[in-house]
Coordinates of C-alpha atoms and ligand atoms in Angstrom, one line a residue:
Q1419 CA -18.8 -33.5 33.9
V1420 CA -15.8 -31.1 34.0
K1421 CA -13.7 -31.6 36.8
N1422 CA -12.6 -29.0 39.7
R1423 CA -8.7 -29.5 38.4
E1424 CA -9.5 -29.3 34.7
V1425 CA -10.9 -25.5 35.5
E1426 CA -8.2 -24.9 37.5
G1427 CA -5.9 -25.9 34.4
M1428 CA -7.8 -23.8 32.4
M1429 CA -7.4 -20.8 34.8
R1430 CA -3.8 -21.5 34.9
R1431 CA -3.3 -21.8 30.9
Y1432 CA -5.5 -18.7 29.8
L1433 CA -5.6 -16.3 32.7
P1434 CA -2.8 -14.2 34.2
K1435 CA -1.1 -15.4 37.3
T1436 CA -2.4 -12.4 39.2
S1437 CA -6.1 -13.1 38.3
V1438 CA -5.9 -16.6 39.6
E1439 CA -4.2 -15.4 42.7
I1440 CA -7.1 -12.8 42.8
L1441 CA -9.9 -15.8 42.3
H1442 CA -8.2 -17.7 45.4
N1443 CA -8.0 -14.6 47.3
L1444 CA -11.8 -14.0 47.0
G1445 CA -12.6 -17.7 48.0
R1446 CA -10.5 -17.3 51.1
V1447 CA -12.3 -13.9 52.2
G1448 CA -15.6 -15.8 51.7
D1449 CA -14.2 -18.7 53.8
R1450 CA -13.8 -16.7 56.6
L1451 CA -17.0 -14.8 56.2
D1452 CA -18.7 -18.2 55.7
L1453 CA -20.3 -16.9 52.6
P1454 CA -20.2 -19.1 49.3
V1455 CA -18.3 -17.0 46.4
Y1456 CA -18.8 -17.7 43.1
A1457 CA -17.1 -16.6 39.7
V1458 CA -20.1 -16.2 37.2
G1459 CA -21.2 -15.3 33.4
G1460 CA -19.3 -14.2 30.7
F1461 CA -16.1 -14.6 32.5
V1462 CA -16.6 -18.3 33.1
R1463 CA -18.0 -18.6 29.6
D1464 CA -14.9 -17.0 28.1
L1465 CA -12.8 -19.3 30.2
L1466 CA -14.1 -22.5 29.0
L1467 CA -14.1 -21.2 25.6
G1468 CA -10.2 -20.5 25.9
Q1469 CA -10.8 -16.9 25.2
R1470 CA -9.6 -14.1 27.4
N1471 CA -12.3 -12.2 29.3
S1472 CA -10.7 -9.8 32.0
D1473 CA -14.4 -8.6 33.3
V1474 CA -14.4 -10.8 36.4
D1475 CA -18.3 -10.9 37.7
V1476 CA -18.7 -12.4 41.0
T1477 CA -21.9 -13.6 43.0
V1478 CA -21.9 -13.9 46.8
D1479 CA -24.4 -16.2 48.5
G1480 CA -25.2 -13.4 51.0
D1481 CA -24.4 -9.8 52.0
G1482 CA -22.1 -9.0 48.9
I1483 CA -21.3 -5.4 49.8
L1484 CA -19.8 -6.7 53.0
F1485 CA -18.1 -9.2 51.3
A1486 CA -16.6 -6.4 48.7
E1487 CA -15.5 -4.6 51.8
T1488 CA -13.9 -7.2 53.6
F1489 CA -11.8 -7.9 50.7
A1490 CA -10.9 -4.3 49.7
A1491 CA -9.7 -3.6 53.4
E1492 CA -7.5 -6.4 53.0
F1493 CA -6.2 -5.9 49.4
G1494 CA -5.8 -2.5 49.8
C1495 CA -8.7 -1.9 47.3
R1496 CA -11.5 0.7 47.1
V1497 CA -15.0 0.0 46.9
K1498 CA -17.9 1.6 45.0
S1499 CA -21.2 0.3 46.2
H1500 CA -24.9 0.3 45.2
E1501 CA -27.2 -0.6 48.5
K1502 CA -30.3 -0.5 46.2
F1503 CA -29.0 -3.5 44.2
G1504 CA -26.9 -5.1 46.4
T1505 CA -23.8 -4.6 44.3
A1506 CA -20.0 -3.5 44.5
V1507 CA -17.4 -2.7 42.5
I1508 CA -14.0 -3.6 43.9
V1509 CA -11.0 -1.4 42.4
F1510 CA -7.7 -2.4 42.7
P1511 CA -4.7 0.2 42.7
D1512 CA -4.2 -0.4 39.4
G1513 CA -7.6 0.2 38.2
F1514 CA -8.4 -3.5 37.7
K1515 CA -12.5 -4.0 38.6
I1516 CA -14.3 -6.9 40.0
D1517 CA -18.0 -6.6 40.0
V1518 CA -19.8 -8.2 42.8
A1519 CA -23.4 -9.1 43.1
S1520 CA -25.4 -10.8 45.9
T1521 CA -27.9 -13.4 44.6
R1522 CA -30.9 -12.0 43.8
L1523 CA -33.9 -12.0 41.7
E1524 CA -35.0 -9.4 39.7
Y1525 CA -38.3 -8.8 38.5
Y1526 CA -39.0 -6.9 35.6
V1527 CA -42.3 -4.8 36.0
S1528 CA -42.5 -3.9 32.3
P1529 CA -40.8 -4.8 29.0
G1530 CA -37.9 -2.7 29.1
A1531 CA -38.1 -1.0 32.5
L1532 CA -35.4 -1.4 35.0
P1533 CA -35.7 -4.4 37.3
T1534 CA -36.8 -4.4 40.7
V1535 CA -34.2 -6.6 43.0
E1536 CA -34.8 -9.2 45.8
R1537 CA -32.3 -11.5 47.6
S1538 CA -32.4 -15.4 46.2
S1539 CA -30.5 -18.2 45.4
L1540 CA -27.8 -18.7 43.0
K1541 CA -29.8 -20.6 41.0
M1542 CA -32.3 -18.1 40.6
D1543 CA -30.1 -15.5 40.2
L1544 CA -28.6 -17.4 37.3
Y1545 CA -32.0 -18.3 35.9
R1546 CA -32.9 -14.7 35.5
R1547 CA -29.8 -14.4 32.8
D1548 CA -30.1 -14.1 29.0
F1549 CA -28.8 -17.3 27.5
T1550 CA -27.6 -20.8 29.0
V1551 CA -24.1 -20.1 28.1
N1552 CA -24.1 -17.1 30.4
T1553 CA -25.4 -19.3 33.5
L1554 CA -22.3 -21.2 34.6
A1555 CA -20.6 -20.4 38.0
I1556 CA -17.2 -21.3 39.2
A1557 CA -17.2 -22.0 43.4
L1558 CA -14.2 -20.3 44.5
N1559 CA -14.2 -21.1 48.0
S1560 CA -11.0 -23.1 49.2
Q1561 CA -12.8 -26.4 50.0
S1562 CA -14.7 -26.3 46.5
F1563 CA -12.4 -24.1 44.2
G1564 CA -13.0 -24.8 40.7
K1565 CA -15.9 -26.4 41.0
L1566 CA -18.3 -25.7 37.9
I1567 CA -21.9 -25.3 38.5
D1568 CA -24.2 -25.8 35.7
Y1569 CA -27.9 -25.7 36.4
F1570 CA -29.2 -25.2 32.7
G1571 CA -27.1 -27.4 30.5
A1572 CA -24.8 -24.4 29.6
Y1573 CA -21.6 -26.3 29.0
R1574 CA -23.3 -28.8 26.5
D1575 CA -24.7 -25.5 24.5
L1576 CA -21.1 -24.3 24.9
Q1577 CA -20.0 -27.5 23.0
A1578 CA -22.7 -27.4 20.8
K1579 CA -22.0 -24.0 20.2
V1580 CA -25.4 -22.8 20.8
I1581 CA -27.3 -19.6 22.0
R1582 CA -30.3 -20.3 23.7
V1583 CA -32.5 -18.9 26.0
L1584 CA -33.9 -20.1 29.4
H1585 CA -37.7 -19.4 28.9
N1586 CA -40.1 -18.1 26.7
L1587 CA -40.4 -14.9 28.0
S1588 CA -36.8 -13.7 27.7
F1589 CA -37.1 -11.2 25.2
V1590 CA -40.2 -9.9 26.4
E1591 CA -38.8 -9.3 29.5
D1592 CA -35.8 -7.7 28.0
P1593 CA -35.9 -6.8 24.3
T1594 CA -32.0 -5.8 24.3
R1595 CA -31.5 -9.5 24.6
V1596 CA -32.3 -9.4 20.5
F1597 CA -29.5 -8.0 20.0
R1598 CA -27.3 -9.7 22.4
A1599 CA -28.0 -13.1 21.0
I1600 CA -27.0 -11.7 17.8
R1601 CA -23.6 -10.3 19.3
F1602 CA -22.6 -13.4 20.9
E1603 CA -23.8 -15.5 17.9
Q1604 CA -21.4 -13.6 15.8
R1605 CA -18.7 -12.9 18.4
L1606 CA -18.2 -16.5 19.6
N1607 CA -19.4 -18.3 16.0
F1608 CA -22.2 -19.8 17.6
R1609 CA -25.9 -20.5 16.2
I1610 CA -28.9 -19.2 17.7
A1611 CA -31.2 -22.3 18.5
K1612 CA -34.0 -22.6 16.5
H1613 CA -36.8 -22.2 19.3
T1614 CA -34.9 -19.1 20.4
E1615 CA -34.7 -17.4 16.8
D1616 CA -38.4 -18.1 16.7
L1617 CA -39.0 -16.2 20.0
I1618 CA -36.8 -13.2 18.6
K1619 CA -39.0 -13.2 15.4
N1620 CA -42.1 -13.3 17.7
A1621 CA -40.7 -10.3 20.0
V1622 CA -39.9 -8.3 16.4
K1623 CA -43.5 -9.1 15.3
M1624 CA -45.1 -8.3 18.3
D1625 CA -43.3 -4.8 18.2
F1626 CA -41.5 -5.4 21.5
L1627 CA -38.6 -3.7 20.3
V1628 CA -40.5 -0.6 20.0
K1629 CA -40.8 -0.3 23.6
L1630 CA -37.0 -0.3 23.9
G1631 CA -35.6 2.9 24.9
G1632 CA -33.8 4.8 22.2
R1633 CA -30.2 4.6 24.5
R1634 CA -30.6 1.1 25.0
L1635 CA -31.1 0.6 21.3
L1636 CA -28.5 2.7 20.5
S1637 CA -26.0 0.9 23.3
E1638 CA -26.8 -2.6 21.5
L1639 CA -26.2 -1.2 18.1
V1640 CA -23.0 0.4 18.9
Q1641 CA -21.8 -3.0 20.7
I1642 CA -22.6 -5.3 17.5
L1643 CA -21.0 -2.7 15.3
R1644 CA -17.8 -2.7 17.8
E1645 CA -17.4 -6.3 17.1
K1646 CA -14.4 -7.6 15.2
E1647 CA -16.7 -8.4 12.3
P1648 CA -19.7 -5.9 12.3
L1649 CA -20.8 -7.3 8.8
Q1650 CA -22.4 -10.3 9.7
G1651 CA -23.9 -9.1 12.6
I1652 CA -25.7 -6.1 10.6
S1653 CA -26.8 -8.8 7.9
R1654 CA -27.9 -11.1 10.9
M1655 CA -30.1 -7.6 11.9
A1656 CA -31.2 -7.5 8.4
S1657 CA -32.6 -11.0 8.1
L1658 CA -34.6 -11.0 11.4
G1659 CA -35.9 -7.4 10.4
L1660 CA -34.1 -5.3 13.0
L1661 CA -32.7 -2.3 10.7
R1662 CA -36.0 -1.0 10.7
F1663 CA -36.0 -0.1 14.0
I1664 CA -32.9 2.0 13.1
H1665 CA -35.0 3.7 10.7
P1666 CA -38.0 2.2 8.5
S1667 CA -36.1 3.1 5.1
I1668 CA -32.9 1.4 6.2
E1669 CA -32.8 -2.1 4.2
L1670 CA -29.6 -4.4 3.4
T1671 CA -29.7 -3.9 -0.2
S1672 CA -27.0 -4.8 -2.4
E1673 CA -25.6 -1.4 -2.7
L1674 CA -25.3 -1.0 1.7
Q1675 CA -23.8 -4.4 1.5
A1676 CA -21.4 -3.1 -1.1
A1677 CA -20.8 0.1 1.1
L1678 CA -20.4 -1.9 4.3
E1679 CA -18.0 -4.1 2.7
E1680 CA -15.9 -1.0 1.3
V1681 CA -16.3 0.6 5.0
R1682 CA -14.3 -2.9 6.1
Y1683 CA -11.8 -2.7 3.7
V1684 CA -10.9 0.9 4.7
V1685 CA -11.4 0.7 8.4
S1686 CA -9.0 -2.6 8.5
W1687 CA -6.6 -0.3 6.1
F1688 CA -6.9 2.4 8.8
D1689 CA -6.0 0.1 11.6
L1690 CA -3.0 -1.4 10.0
L1691 CA -1.4 2.1 9.7
Y1692 CA -1.1 2.0 13.8
L1693 CA -1.1 5.9 13.8
E1694 CA -2.6 6.0 17.3
R1695 CA -5.3 8.4 16.2
P1696 CA -8.3 6.9 18.2
Y1697 CA -11.6 7.2 16.5
E1698 CA -14.7 5.3 16.7
R1699 CA -15.1 2.7 14.5
W1700 CA -18.5 1.9 15.3
A1701 CA -19.5 5.7 13.8
V1702 CA -18.1 4.7 10.3
Y1703 CA -20.2 1.9 10.2
F1704 CA -23.2 3.7 11.4
L1705 CA -22.9 6.4 8.7
A1706 CA -22.6 3.8 6.0
L1707 CA -26.1 2.1 7.7
C1708 CA -27.3 5.7 7.3
E1709 CA -26.0 6.7 4.0
V1710 CA -29.7 6.2 2.4
L1711 CA -31.2 8.7 5.3
S1712 CA -32.0 12.4 4.5
P1713 CA -30.5 15.0 6.6
E1714 CA -33.8 15.1 8.2
Q1715 CA -34.1 11.6 8.9
F1716 CA -30.7 11.2 9.9
W1717 CA -31.4 13.6 12.4
A1718 CA -34.5 12.0 13.5
T1719 CA -32.6 8.9 13.8
C1720 CA -30.2 10.3 16.0
T1721 CA -32.7 11.7 17.9
R1722 CA -35.2 8.4 18.2
L1723 CA -31.5 6.5 19.3
A1724 CA -30.9 9.2 22.0
V1725 CA -27.4 10.5 20.4
S1726 CA -26.6 13.4 22.5
E1727 CA -27.4 16.5 20.6
H1728 CA -23.8 17.7 20.7
Q1729 CA -22.9 14.4 19.2
S1730 CA -25.7 14.5 16.7
E1731 CA -24.8 18.0 15.2
H1732 CA -21.5 16.9 14.9
L1733 CA -22.1 14.0 13.0
A1734 CA -24.9 15.9 10.8
E1735 CA -22.5 18.8 10.2
M1736 CA -19.7 16.6 9.4
R1737 CA -21.9 14.3 7.1
R1738 CA -22.8 17.5 5.1
Q1739 CA -19.5 19.2 5.2
G1740 CA -17.7 15.9 4.4
A1741 CA -19.7 15.5 1.4
E1742 CA -19.4 19.3 0.1
L1743 CA -15.4 19.4 0.8
I1744 CA -15.0 16.0 -1.0
G1745 CA -17.4 16.9 -3.9
A1746 CA -15.4 20.1 -4.3
M1747 CA -11.9 18.1 -4.3
E1748 CA -13.5 15.9 -6.9
R1749 CA -15.0 18.8 -9.1
K1750 CA -11.2 20.2 -9.0
L1751 CA -9.9 16.7 -9.9
V1752 CA -11.8 16.6 -13.0
R1753 CA -10.1 20.1 -14.1
Q1754 CA -6.5 18.9 -13.0
E1755 CA -5.1 15.4 -12.8
R1756 CA -3.8 15.8 -9.4
L1757 CA -4.1 18.1 -6.6
E1758 CA -1.3 19.7 -5.0
N1759 CA -0.6 18.1 -1.3
S1760 CA -1.4 21.2 0.2
D1761 CA -4.8 21.5 -1.3
I1762 CA -5.7 18.1 -0.2
Y1763 CA -4.4 19.2 3.3
F1764 CA -6.4 22.0 3.8
T1765 CA -9.5 20.7 2.1
L1766 CA -9.4 17.6 4.7
R1767 CA -8.0 19.1 7.9
G1768 CA -11.2 19.9 9.4
L1769 CA -12.9 16.8 9.3
S1770 CA -12.9 13.9 11.5
V1771 CA -11.2 10.6 11.2
E1772 CA -14.6 8.6 11.2
I1773 CA -15.9 11.2 8.6
L1774 CA -12.9 10.8 6.4
L1775 CA -12.8 6.9 6.5
Y1776 CA -16.7 7.0 5.5
H1777 CA -16.2 9.0 2.5
M1778 CA -13.0 7.2 1.3
A1779 CA -15.3 4.1 1.6
R1780 CA -18.2 5.5 -0.2
S1781 CA -16.1 7.4 -3.0
G1782 CA -16.1 5.6 -6.4
N1783 CA -13.2 7.6 -7.4
P1784 CA -9.8 6.2 -7.0
E1785 CA -8.3 9.4 -6.8
T1786 CA -10.2 10.7 -4.0
K1787 CA -9.2 7.6 -2.0
R1788 CA -5.7 8.2 -2.8
C1789 CA -5.9 11.8 -1.7
I1790 CA -7.6 10.7 1.8
S1791 CA -5.1 7.9 2.0
L1792 CA -2.2 10.4 1.8
Y1793 CA -3.6 12.8 4.1
F1794 CA -3.6 10.1 6.8
T1795 CA -0.4 8.8 6.0
K1796 CA 1.8 11.6 5.0
L1797 CA 0.0 15.2 5.4
H1798 CA -1.8 14.9 8.6
G1799 CA 0.7 16.1 11.5
M1800 CA 3.3 17.7 9.0
E1801 CA 4.5 21.0 10.5
P1802 CA 6.9 23.9 9.3
L1803 CA 10.1 23.8 10.4
I1804 CA 10.0 27.3 11.8
G1805 CA 7.6 28.6 14.3
G1806 CA 6.6 31.9 15.7
E1807 CA 9.8 32.5 17.4
D1808 CA 11.7 32.6 14.1
L1809 CA 9.3 35.1 13.0
K1810 CA 9.9 37.2 15.5
R1811 CA 13.5 37.3 15.4
L1812 CA 12.7 38.2 11.5
G1813 CA 11.0 41.5 13.0
I1814 CA 7.4 40.5 11.9
K1815 CA 4.9 42.0 14.5
P1816 CA 2.9 38.9 15.8
G1817 CA -0.8 39.0 14.5
P1818 CA -3.0 36.8 12.3
I1819 CA -0.2 37.4 9.5
Y1820 CA 1.8 34.6 11.7
R1821 CA -1.1 31.8 10.6
E1822 CA -0.9 33.3 7.2
L1823 CA 3.0 32.7 6.8
L1824 CA 3.1 29.9 8.5
D1825 CA 0.3 28.1 6.3
A1826 CA 2.1 29.3 3.4
V1827 CA 5.4 27.8 4.5
L1828 CA 3.6 24.5 5.2
S1829 CA 1.9 24.5 1.8
A1830 CA 5.4 25.0 0.3
R1831 CA 7.1 22.3 2.5
M1832 CA 4.0 19.7 1.8
N1833 CA 4.4 20.7 -2.1
G1834 CA 8.4 19.7 -1.7
R1835 CA 9.3 23.5 -2.6
V1836 CA 11.2 23.9 0.7
S1837 CA 13.4 21.4 2.7
S1838 CA 15.3 23.1 5.2
K1839 CA 14.7 25.7 7.6
E1840 CA 16.9 28.0 5.9
D1841 CA 14.5 27.3 2.7
E1842 CA 11.5 28.1 5.1
L1843 CA 13.3 31.5 6.5
R1844 CA 14.1 32.5 2.8
L1845 CA 10.4 32.2 1.5
V1846 CA 9.1 34.3 4.6
R1847 CA 11.3 37.0 3.5
E1848 CA 10.3 36.7 0.0
L1849 CA 6.6 36.8 1.0
Q1850 CA 7.4 39.7 3.1
S1851 CA 9.2 42.0 0.7
Ligands
CTP1335 N1 -27.6 -9.9 31.1 C1 -28.8 -10.5 30.8 N2 -29.6 -9.4 30.0 C2 -28.9 -8.3 29.4 C3 -27.7 -8.2 29.9 C4 -27.2 -9.0 31.0 O1 -29.3 -11.5 31.3 N3 -29.9 -7.9 28.8 C5 -26.7 -11.1 32.0 C6 -25.7 -12.0 31.2 O2 -26.0 -13.3 31.6 C7 -24.4 -11.7 31.3 C8 -24.6 -10.8 32.7 O3 -25.9 -10.4 32.6 O4 -23.8 -12.8 31.7 C9 -23.6 -9.6 32.5 O5 -23.6 -8.8 31.4 P1 -22.6 -8.4 30.5 O6 -21.4 -7.9 31.8 O7 -23.2 -7.5 29.4 O8 -22.2 -9.7 29.8 P2 -20.9 -10.3 29.3 O9 -21.5 -11.9 28.9 O10 -20.2 -10.3 30.2 O11 -20.7 -9.8 28.0 P3 -19.6 -9.4 27.3 O12 -18.5 -10.5 27.4 O13 -19.8 -8.6 26.1 O14 -19.0 -8.2 28.3

């Protein structure tokens, strides 16, 4: 059995000092209100695995909202509470958040529906969770600070690296857990227990997942695709027959496998460039997964997954436009060996990072890959040295001509035909004469 001191040692080793202090303070507020307080769930799991997890979840044996308000008043935090669920979020001035729950029992009235909530004990609260490894709690009150509470053999499963449900109806109650099992298995490098895997297969066979709303399915899929190594999660989804819930025509063929590996390669290359261009990595994988789908099927999939209409349109349009533009670029490449930098820039500049990476991955043409890479590393973000003010000083009347002239200057700069401000001004004068 793990001793309180060992848990405290792990806190000191793996958590920032301020977090440890906050945990003590949570316990002290609990002492004063005479309420038992526990850190629970993923936070405890990751702490015992020596992995950083800054999402602190706290459960209070009693009125969690009162607890959160008392804590917040003392430490200058804000509280957002949810009376109906007995939950609250403590928000620190620097934005750090702690989720507070009251021990409760949630009934799932029907599979996939939102739970109905009632008060109960810590043990019941932990029993309703998805997997044993998420059922650990650490006492925070001063007298018992660091005491590990393990009702369901979670510590044993953590050591054995096993993902195991607590009871046979787990996936029926909440089919999103099928995807969570895969995500934890891959992320923690654990193994789904045999019986748990059988329950997943059964849930898939019995079509429980069909009842899952599109939004929840998308959210689970996105989380799998956001993991560091999404390919393993995808191949596990394939082996458990889950890809068909995205669209019945999606299958992990050797072509798709190769395409996904190429996406992985391109995405890691892009991440190493540190361009600070935010993008949705999951969307690149998603586009690759949907490669076989016709425009109608792609649209149907986005609708099924409740992707917002705006984003669906954006993705569908980009998919089409990207294929078109890159096709045009490749046709040009057949005619001439190299494209001018300005050609590459003006072809690609309207496309999102996601679409460019997706096409970079799917194109078999090394020259196309080189063009997209050059666009990211050199061309994107290039600007002429002169601006509108300079054109005004040259006596040119403002209007659409400004855009044309500045684009012409930019082209010349990209193609190495001008390199100084004087060159650029000379070029403008030439173009105007
Ligand atoms: N939970 C559950 N069933 C779900 C979702 C969540 O039982 N469908 C439980 C899990 O036991 C989890 C807790 O609710 O520990 C909090 O959920 P979440 O924050 O999603 O889980 P974490 O374990 O913190 O996962 P992550 O590390 O990905 O945030």
